[in-house]
PDB file of C-alpha atoms and ligand atoms in Angstrom:
ATOM      1  CA  MET A   1      23.336 314.815 132.941  1.00 50.00           C
ATOM      2  CA  LEU A   2      19.784 315.695 131.995  1.00 53.00           C
ATOM      3  CA  SER A   3      18.944 316.660 135.572  1.00 52.00           C
ATOM      4  CA  SER A   4      21.681 319.298 135.592  1.00 55.00           C
ATOM      5  CA  LEU A   5      20.419 320.640 132.242  1.00 58.00           C
ATOM      6  CA  LEU A   6      16.947 320.997 133.734  1.00 62.00           C
ATOM      7  CA  GLY A   7      18.442 322.422 136.893  1.00 76.00           C
ATOM      8  CA  GLY A   8      19.207 320.561 140.089  1.00 94.00           C
ATOM      9  CA  ARG A   9      16.686 320.278 142.879  1.00 95.00           C
ATOM     10  CA  LYS A  10      18.134 323.124 144.919  1.00 96.00           C
ATOM     11  CA  GLU A  11      18.337 325.462 141.926  1.00 95.00           C
ATOM     12  CA  GLN A  12      14.717 324.789 141.043  1.00 96.00           C
ATOM     13  CA  GLU A  13      13.671 325.269 144.645  1.00 97.00           C
ATOM     14  CA  ASP A  14      15.425 328.636 144.834  1.00 96.00           C
ATOM     15  CA  GLN A  15      13.685 329.736 141.644  1.00 96.00           C
ATOM     16  CA  ILE A  16      10.255 328.618 142.843  1.00 97.00           C
ATOM     17  CA  LYS A  17      10.866 330.229 146.218  1.00 97.00           C
ATOM     18  CA  SER A  18      11.798 333.604 144.751  1.00 96.00           C
ATOM     19  CA  ALA A  19       8.659 333.411 142.606  1.00 96.00           C
ATOM     20  CA  GLY A  20       6.632 333.149 145.853  1.00 97.00           C
ATOM     21  CA  ARG A  21       5.405 329.657 145.070  1.00 97.00           C
ATOM     22  CA  LEU A  22       6.941 327.712 147.963  1.00 98.00           C
ATOM     23  CA  PRO A  23       4.590 327.633 150.993  1.00 98.00           C
ATOM     24  CA  PRO A  24       6.135 327.962 154.467  1.00 97.00           C
ATOM     25  CA  GLY A  25       7.897 324.839 155.716  1.00 98.00           C
ATOM     26  CA  GLN A  26       7.860 323.066 152.336  1.00 98.00           C
ATOM     27  CA  SER A  27      10.675 321.876 150.077  1.00 97.00           C
ATOM     28  CA  LEU A  28      10.666 321.043 146.380  1.00 98.00           C
ATOM     29  CA  THR A  29      10.779 317.463 145.193  1.00 97.00           C
ATOM     30  CA  GLN A  30      11.386 316.334 141.631  1.00 95.00           C
ATOM     31  CA  LYS A  31      10.004 312.882 142.474  1.00 96.00           C
ATOM     32  CA  PHE A  32       6.426 311.835 143.106  1.00 97.00           C
ATOM     33  CA  PRO A  33       6.283 310.211 146.549  1.00 96.00           C
ATOM     34  CA  VAL A  34       3.475 307.787 147.367  1.00 97.00           C
ATOM     35  CA  LEU A  35       1.624 308.260 150.646  1.00 96.00           C
ATOM     36  CA  HIS A  36      -1.445 306.498 151.948  1.00 97.00           C
ATOM     37  CA  TYR A  37      -2.748 304.293 154.697  1.00 97.00           C
ATOM     38  CA  GLY A  38      -3.437 300.646 153.869  1.00 97.00           C
ATOM     39  CA  PRO A  39      -3.257 298.541 150.709  1.00 98.00           C
ATOM     40  CA  ILE A  40      -3.874 299.541 147.076  1.00 98.00           C
ATOM     41  CA  PRO A  41      -7.398 298.522 146.093  1.00 98.00           C
ATOM     42  CA  PRO A  42      -8.084 296.477 142.936  1.00 98.00           C
ATOM     43  CA  PHE A  43     -10.127 298.074 140.148  1.00 98.00           C
ATOM     44  CA  ASN A  44     -12.941 296.256 138.385  1.00 98.00           C
ATOM     45  CA  PRO A  45     -14.530 298.421 135.657  1.00 98.00           C
ATOM     46  CA  ALA A  46     -17.586 296.158 135.606  1.00 98.00           C
ATOM     47  CA  THR A  47     -18.493 296.818 139.236  1.00 98.00           C
ATOM     48  CA  TRP A  48     -16.913 300.241 139.890  1.00 98.00           C
ATOM     49  CA  ASP A  49     -19.389 303.042 140.462  1.00 98.00           C
ATOM     50  CA  PHE A  50     -19.330 306.676 141.505  1.00 99.00           C
ATOM     51  CA  ARG A  51     -22.062 307.858 143.859  1.00 98.00           C
ATOM     52  CA  VAL A  52     -23.302 311.335 144.693  1.00 98.00           C
ATOM     53  CA  PHE A  53     -25.476 311.429 147.795  1.00 99.00           C
ATOM     54  CA  GLY A  54     -26.483 313.390 150.881  1.00 98.00           C
ATOM     55  CA  LEU A  55     -27.815 316.919 150.441  1.00 98.00           C
ATOM     56  CA  VAL A  56     -28.512 316.819 146.704  1.00 98.00           C
ATOM     57  CA  GLU A  57     -31.880 317.123 144.963  1.00 98.00           C
ATOM     58  CA  GLU A  58     -31.350 313.706 143.397  1.00 98.00           C
ATOM     59  CA  GLU A  59     -28.809 311.022 144.244  1.00 98.00           C
ATOM     60  CA  LYS A  60     -26.649 309.798 141.365  1.00 98.00           C
ATOM     61  CA  ARG A  61     -24.752 306.681 140.445  1.00 98.00           C
ATOM     62  CA  TRP A  62     -22.439 306.476 137.453  1.00 98.00           C
ATOM     63  CA  THR A  63     -20.723 303.365 136.135  1.00 98.00           C
ATOM     64  CA  TRP A  64     -17.119 303.620 134.948  1.00 98.00           C
ATOM     65  CA  ASP A  65     -18.317 303.899 131.325  1.00 98.00           C
ATOM     66  CA  GLU A  66     -20.815 306.599 132.231  1.00 98.00           C
ATOM     67  CA  PHE A  67     -18.296 308.531 134.296  1.00 98.00           C
ATOM     68  CA  ASN A  68     -15.981 308.620 131.299  1.00 98.00           C
ATOM     69  CA  GLN A  69     -18.675 310.312 129.189  1.00 98.00           C
ATOM     70  CA  LEU A  70     -18.714 313.350 131.491  1.00 98.00           C
ATOM     71  CA  SER A  71     -17.027 316.532 130.306  1.00 98.00           C
ATOM     72  CA  ARG A  72     -13.381 316.843 131.196  1.00 98.00           C
ATOM     73  CA  ARG A  73     -10.779 319.442 132.065  1.00 98.00           C
ATOM     74  CA  LYS A  74      -7.022 319.583 132.080  1.00 98.00           C
ATOM     75  CA  MET A  75      -5.431 321.494 134.974  1.00 98.00           C
ATOM     76  CA  ALA A  76      -1.912 322.392 136.102  1.00 98.00           C
ATOM     77  CA  LEU A  77      -1.481 322.528 139.878  1.00 98.00           C
ATOM     78  CA  ASP A  78       1.271 322.875 142.440  1.00 98.00           C
ATOM     79  CA  ILE A  79       0.784 320.178 145.074  1.00 98.00           C
ATOM     80  CA  HIS A  80       1.892 320.478 148.685  1.00 98.00           C
ATOM     81  CA  CYS A  81       2.075 317.441 150.944  1.00 98.00           C
ATOM     82  CA  VAL A  82       1.761 317.999 154.665  1.00 97.00           C
ATOM     83  CA  THR A  83       4.892 315.842 155.107  1.00 96.00           C
ATOM     84  CA  ARG A  84       6.694 318.887 153.604  1.00 97.00           C
ATOM     85  CA  TRP A  85       7.333 317.987 149.975  1.00 97.00           C
ATOM     86  CA  SER A  86       5.903 320.124 147.181  1.00 98.00           C
ATOM     87  CA  LYS A  87       5.736 319.281 143.504  1.00 98.00           C
ATOM     88  CA  PHE A  88       5.240 322.021 140.946  1.00 98.00           C
ATOM     89  CA  ASP A  89       3.397 322.324 137.635  1.00 98.00           C
ATOM     90  CA  THR A  90       1.803 318.888 137.855  1.00 98.00           C
ATOM     91  CA  VAL A  91      -0.695 318.272 135.052  1.00 98.00           C
ATOM     92  CA  TRP A  92      -3.976 316.479 135.714  1.00 98.00           C
ATOM     93  CA  GLU A  93      -6.991 315.595 133.664  1.00 98.00           C
ATOM     94  CA  GLY A  94     -10.426 314.608 134.827  1.00 98.00           C
ATOM     95  CA  VAL A  95     -13.877 315.735 135.854  1.00 98.00           C
ATOM     96  CA  HIS A  96     -14.585 319.032 137.598  1.00 98.00           C
ATOM     97  CA  LEU A  97     -17.408 319.262 140.138  1.00 98.00           C
ATOM     98  CA  LYS A  98     -18.324 322.779 138.998  1.00 98.00           C
ATOM     99  CA  ASP A  99     -18.942 321.496 135.469  1.00 98.00           C
ATOM    100  CA  LEU A 100     -21.249 318.742 136.778  1.00 98.00           C
ATOM    101  CA  ILE A 101     -23.192 321.333 138.774  1.00 98.00           C
ATOM    102  CA  ASP A 102     -23.311 323.864 135.908  1.00 98.00           C
ATOM    103  CA  GLN A 103     -24.521 321.138 133.544  1.00 98.00           C
ATOM    104  CA  GLY A 104     -27.252 320.114 135.985  1.00 98.00           C
ATOM    105  CA  PHE A 105     -25.914 316.606 136.665  1.00 98.00           C
ATOM    106  CA  ILE A 106     -25.556 317.445 140.338  1.00 98.00           C
ATOM    107  CA  LYS A 107     -27.933 319.782 142.150  1.00 98.00           C
ATOM    108  CA  PRO A 108     -26.672 320.506 145.666  1.00 98.00           C
ATOM    109  CA  ARG A 109     -29.360 321.538 148.124  1.00 98.00           C
ATOM    110  CA  PRO A 110     -28.917 325.124 149.357  1.00 98.00           C
ATOM    111  CA  GLU A 111     -27.998 323.937 152.859  1.00 98.00           C
ATOM    112  CA  ALA A 112     -25.094 321.819 151.573  1.00 98.00           C
ATOM    113  CA  LYS A 113     -21.827 323.443 152.671  1.00 98.00           C
ATOM    114  CA  PHE A 114     -19.273 320.627 152.876  1.00 98.00           C
ATOM    115  CA  ILE A 115     -18.311 317.562 150.897  1.00 98.00           C
ATOM    116  CA  MET A 116     -17.009 314.237 152.123  1.00 99.00           C
ATOM    117  CA  GLN A 117     -14.965 312.325 149.571  1.00 99.00           C
ATOM    118  CA  HIS A 118     -15.629 308.613 150.016  1.00 99.00           C
ATOM    119  CA  CYS A 119     -12.862 306.295 148.835  1.00 98.00           C
ATOM    120  CA  GLU A 120     -12.182 302.561 148.688  1.00 98.00           C
ATOM    121  CA  TYR A 121     -11.855 300.723 152.017  1.00 98.00           C
ATOM    122  CA  GLY A 122     -13.846 303.425 153.816  1.00 98.00           C
ATOM    123  CA  PHE A 123     -11.226 306.171 153.548  1.00 98.00           C
ATOM    124  CA  THR A 124     -12.791 309.630 153.780  1.00 98.00           C
ATOM    125  CA  VAL A 125     -11.655 313.239 153.467  1.00 98.00           C
ATOM    126  CA  ASN A 126     -13.636 316.452 153.952  1.00 98.00           C
ATOM    127  CA  VAL A 127     -13.515 319.780 152.058  1.00 98.00           C
ATOM    128  CA  PRO A 128     -15.825 322.796 151.919  1.00 98.00           C
ATOM    129  CA  ILE A 129     -17.917 322.940 148.740  1.00 98.00           C
ATOM    130  CA  GLU A 130     -16.232 326.190 147.715  1.00 98.00           C
ATOM    131  CA  VAL A 131     -12.898 324.347 147.569  1.00 98.00           C
ATOM    132  CA  ALA A 132     -14.344 321.408 145.632  1.00 98.00           C
ATOM    133  CA  VAL A 133     -15.824 323.704 142.956  1.00 98.00           C
ATOM    134  CA  SER A 134     -12.764 325.968 142.802  1.00 98.00           C
ATOM    135  CA  GLY A 135      -9.967 325.958 140.256  1.00 97.00           C
ATOM    136  CA  VAL A 136      -7.666 324.105 142.673  1.00 98.00           C
ATOM    137  CA  PHE A 137      -9.613 320.844 142.957  1.00 98.00           C
ATOM    138  CA  LEU A 138     -10.192 318.127 140.389  1.00 98.00           C
ATOM    139  CA  MET A 139     -11.434 314.553 140.251  1.00 99.00           C
ATOM    140  CA  ALA A 140      -8.595 313.216 138.150  1.00 99.00           C
ATOM    141  CA  THR A 141      -8.269 310.106 136.033  1.00 99.00           C
ATOM    142  CA  HIS A 142      -4.966 311.115 134.412  1.00 98.00           C
ATOM    143  CA  PHE A 143      -1.612 312.474 135.554  1.00 98.00           C
ATOM    144  CA  ASP A 144       0.949 313.761 133.073  1.00 98.00           C
ATOM    145  CA  GLY A 145      -1.138 312.576 130.116  1.00 98.00           C
ATOM    146  CA  LYS A 146      -1.436 308.985 131.317  1.00 98.00           C
ATOM    147  CA  PRO A 147      -3.994 307.123 133.443  1.00 98.00           C
ATOM    148  CA  LEU A 148      -3.083 307.356 137.131  1.00 98.00           C
ATOM    149  CA  ASP A 149      -0.710 304.762 138.533  1.00 98.00           C
ATOM    150  CA  PRO A 150      -2.484 302.338 140.893  1.00 98.00           C
ATOM    151  CA  ASP A 151      -0.457 303.702 143.838  1.00 98.00           C
ATOM    152  CA  HIS A 152      -1.492 307.286 142.981  1.00 98.00           C
ATOM    153  CA  GLY A 153      -5.199 306.449 142.962  1.00 98.00           C
ATOM    154  CA  TYR A 154      -6.163 304.666 139.727  1.00 98.00           C
ATOM    155  CA  PRO A 155      -8.773 304.936 138.369  1.00 98.00           C
ATOM    156  CA  LEU A 156      -9.958 308.159 140.053  1.00 99.00           C
ATOM    157  CA  ARG A 157      -8.670 310.500 142.739  1.00 99.00           C
ATOM    158  CA  GLY A 158      -9.317 313.903 144.210  1.00 99.00           C
ATOM    159  CA  VAL A 159      -6.495 316.366 143.607  1.00 98.00           C
ATOM    160  CA  ALA A 160      -6.149 319.400 145.865  1.00 98.00           C
ATOM    161  CA  GLY A 161      -3.436 321.964 145.278  1.00 98.00           C
ATOM    162  CA  ALA A 162      -2.710 325.511 144.246  1.00 98.00           C
ATOM    163  CA  LEU A 163      -2.666 327.326 140.926  1.00 97.00           C
ATOM    164  CA  PRO A 164       0.933 327.896 139.802  1.00 96.00           C
ATOM    165  CA  GLY A 165       1.961 331.429 140.707  1.00 93.00           C
ATOM    166  CA  GLN A 166      -1.235 332.307 142.556  1.00 95.00           C
ATOM    167  CA  HIS A 167      -2.250 332.248 146.191  1.00 96.00           C
ATOM    168  CA  SER A 168      -5.879 331.420 146.904  1.00 97.00           C
ATOM    169  CA  GLU A 169      -7.919 330.920 150.071  1.00 96.00           C
ATOM    170  CA  ASP A 170      -8.856 327.561 148.544  1.00 98.00           C
ATOM    171  CA  ASP A 171      -5.296 326.192 148.340  1.00 98.00           C
ATOM    172  CA  ARG A 172      -5.110 322.978 150.360  1.00 98.00           C
ATOM    173  CA  TYR A 173      -2.530 320.385 151.328  1.00 98.00           C
ATOM    174  CA  PHE A 174      -2.506 317.420 148.992  1.00 98.00           C
ATOM    175  CA  TRP A 175      -4.103 315.017 151.471  1.00 98.00           C
ATOM    176  CA  LYS A 176      -7.407 316.820 150.834  1.00 98.00           C
ATOM    177  CA  GLY A 177      -7.621 314.774 147.621  1.00 98.00           C
ATOM    178  CA  GLY A 178      -8.749 311.209 148.256  1.00 98.00           C
ATOM    179  CA  LYS A 179      -7.199 308.462 146.135  1.00 98.00           C
ATOM    180  CA  TRP A 180      -9.420 305.655 144.767  1.00 99.00           C
ATOM    181  CA  LEU A 181     -12.384 308.004 144.972  1.00 99.00           C
ATOM    182  CA  ARG A 182     -15.837 306.368 144.757  1.00 99.00           C
ATOM    183  CA  GLY A 183     -18.256 309.084 145.746  1.00 99.00           C
ATOM    184  CA  LEU A 184     -19.137 312.494 147.118  1.00 99.00           C
ATOM    185  CA  GLU A 185     -21.435 313.134 150.055  1.00 99.00           C
ATOM    186  CA  PHE A 186     -22.939 316.614 150.369  1.00 99.00           C
ATOM    187  CA  MET A 187     -23.280 317.727 153.999  1.00 98.00           C
ATOM    188  CA  THR A 188     -24.616 320.693 155.883  1.00 98.00           C
ATOM    189  CA  SER A 189     -21.915 320.720 158.546  1.00 98.00           C
ATOM    190  CA  ASP A 190     -18.270 319.736 158.485  1.00 98.00           C
ATOM    191  CA  ARG A 191     -17.134 316.307 159.619  1.00 98.00           C
ATOM    192  CA  PRO A 192     -13.576 315.032 160.014  1.00 98.00           C
ATOM    193  CA  GLY A 193     -12.325 312.459 157.506  1.00 98.00           C
ATOM    194  CA  PHE A 194      -9.715 309.760 158.082  1.00 98.00           C
ATOM    195  CA  TRP A 195      -6.596 311.901 158.584  1.00 98.00           C
ATOM    196  CA  GLU A 196      -8.552 314.668 160.317  1.00 98.00           C
ATOM    197  CA  GLN A 197      -9.705 312.135 162.918  1.00 98.00           C
ATOM    198  CA  ALA A 198      -6.030 311.316 163.405  1.00 97.00           C
ATOM    199  CA  GLY A 199      -5.297 314.958 164.258  1.00 97.00           C
ATOM    200  CA  TYR A 200      -4.669 316.619 160.894  1.00 97.00           C
ATOM    201  CA  SER A 201      -6.267 319.982 160.184  1.00 97.00           C
ATOM    202  CA  MET A 202      -9.900 320.299 159.103  1.00 97.00           C
ATOM    203  CA  THR A 203      -9.051 323.319 156.947  1.00 97.00           C
ATOM    204  CA  ALA A 204      -5.497 322.513 155.744  1.00 98.00           C
ATOM    205  CA  ASN A 205      -4.711 325.914 154.196  1.00 98.00           C
ATOM    206  CA  VAL A 206      -1.149 325.653 152.855  1.00 98.00           C
ATOM    207  CA  TRP A 207      -0.252 329.363 153.102  1.00 98.00           C
ATOM    208  CA  LYS A 208      -1.438 329.545 156.719  1.00 97.00           C
ATOM    209  CA  GLU A 209       0.442 326.304 157.383  1.00 97.00           C
ATOM    210  CA  GLU A 210      -2.606 324.577 158.878  1.00 98.00           C
ATOM    211  CA  ARG A 211      -1.111 321.110 159.305  1.00 98.00           C
ATOM    212  CA  PHE A 212      -2.478 319.745 162.574  1.00 96.00           C
ATOM    213  CA  GLY A 213      -5.212 320.417 165.074  1.00 88.00           C
ATOM    214  CA  TRP A 214      -8.739 321.769 164.923  1.00 72.00           C
TER     215      TRP A 214
HETATM  216  N1  MTE B   1      -7.619 306.765 149.809  1.00 63.51           N
HETATM  217  C1  MTE B   1      -6.632 307.513 150.320  1.00 63.51           C
HETATM  218  N2  MTE B   1      -6.351 308.691 149.746  1.00 63.51           N
HETATM  219  C2  MTE B   1      -5.361 309.466 150.228  1.00 63.51           C
HETATM  220  C3  MTE B   1      -4.615 309.059 151.367  1.00 63.51           C
HETATM  221  C4  MTE B   1      -4.932 307.815 151.967  1.00 63.51           C
HETATM  222  O1  MTE B   1      -4.352 307.391 152.981  1.00 63.51           O
HETATM  223  N3  MTE B   1      -5.942 307.057 151.395  1.00 63.51           N
HETATM  224  N4  MTE B   1      -3.605 309.856 151.849  1.00 63.51           N
HETATM  225  C5  MTE B   1      -3.591 311.270 151.444  1.00 63.51           C
HETATM  226  C6  MTE B   1      -2.301 311.840 151.661  1.00 63.51           C
HETATM  227  S1  MTE B   1      -1.827 312.006 153.277  1.00 63.51           S
HETATM  228  C7  MTE B   1      -1.525 312.345 150.649  1.00 63.51           C
HETATM  229  S2  MTE B   1      -0.155 313.279 150.965  1.00 63.51           S
HETATM  230  C8  MTE B   1      -1.852 312.077 149.236  1.00 63.51           C
HETATM  231  C9  MTE B   1      -0.663 311.425 148.566  1.00 63.51           C
HETATM  232  O2  MTE B   1      -0.922 311.159 147.222  1.00 63.51           O
HETATM  233  P1  MTE B   1       0.202 310.423 146.372  1.00 63.51           P
HETATM  234  O3  MTE B   1       0.452 309.075 146.986  1.00 63.51           O
HETATM  235  O4  MTE B   1      -0.317 310.341 144.982  1.00 63.51           O
HETATM  236  O5  MTE B   1       1.450 311.278 146.461  1.00 63.51           O
HETATM  237  O6  MTE B   1      -2.975 311.237 149.108  1.00 63.51           O
HETATM  238  C10 MTE B   1      -4.027 311.507 149.994  1.00 63.51           C
HETATM  239  N5  MTE B   1      -5.124 310.651 149.649  1.00 63.51           N
HETATM  240 MO1   MO B   2       0.051 313.367 153.309  1.00 63.51          MO
END
């Protein structure tokens, strides 16, 4: 069987664990589970837009065509779901907030410290700016070389994870990436998003196992 050639789940998990890549309380999955609240939103490229607002020098609105002209990055990340599955070496492609800032498309005001991701149907999720501009966060249109599946956030999602083989202060549980992402709000103080209001952690550091409470 191919799966035994590639190594079974337990063998892979042991390998990853001895490499120091398995956060506390997590286990390796070779699948890609789907987790979200509510239905999967439809996508209409003619009406879709991406908005940047709040504490920025100038608010922005990009259409789907315009968003696709922005510069892109490809990133490999380990992703860690708070429900205890982790998936390793996942490959994403999309737009990086740091690039948009460096290129002058987005100018955060100096007092902006946090970002709220705004998604379809009013779903929200908060992260500090330093996480959103770090190497462990991406606004992704593609997974594994293909456009996202609708249930994984097509056409655009936040992805929050960890760099393979590295531990960073910015590593977050996977819920800190909002699926069906439609905008970013820059804020001076932190505010709980959807899951945070339900009791999940504001900070969600995977190595400190910040799952619940704040
Ligand atoms: N819009 C939206 N994004 C969301 C969620 C959600 O409920 N709605 N759930 C989060 C949670 S809890 C997780 S673990 C990941 C799951 O992403 P996946 O379904 O691609 O595995 O999406 C995150 N993003
Ligand atoms: Mo989750």
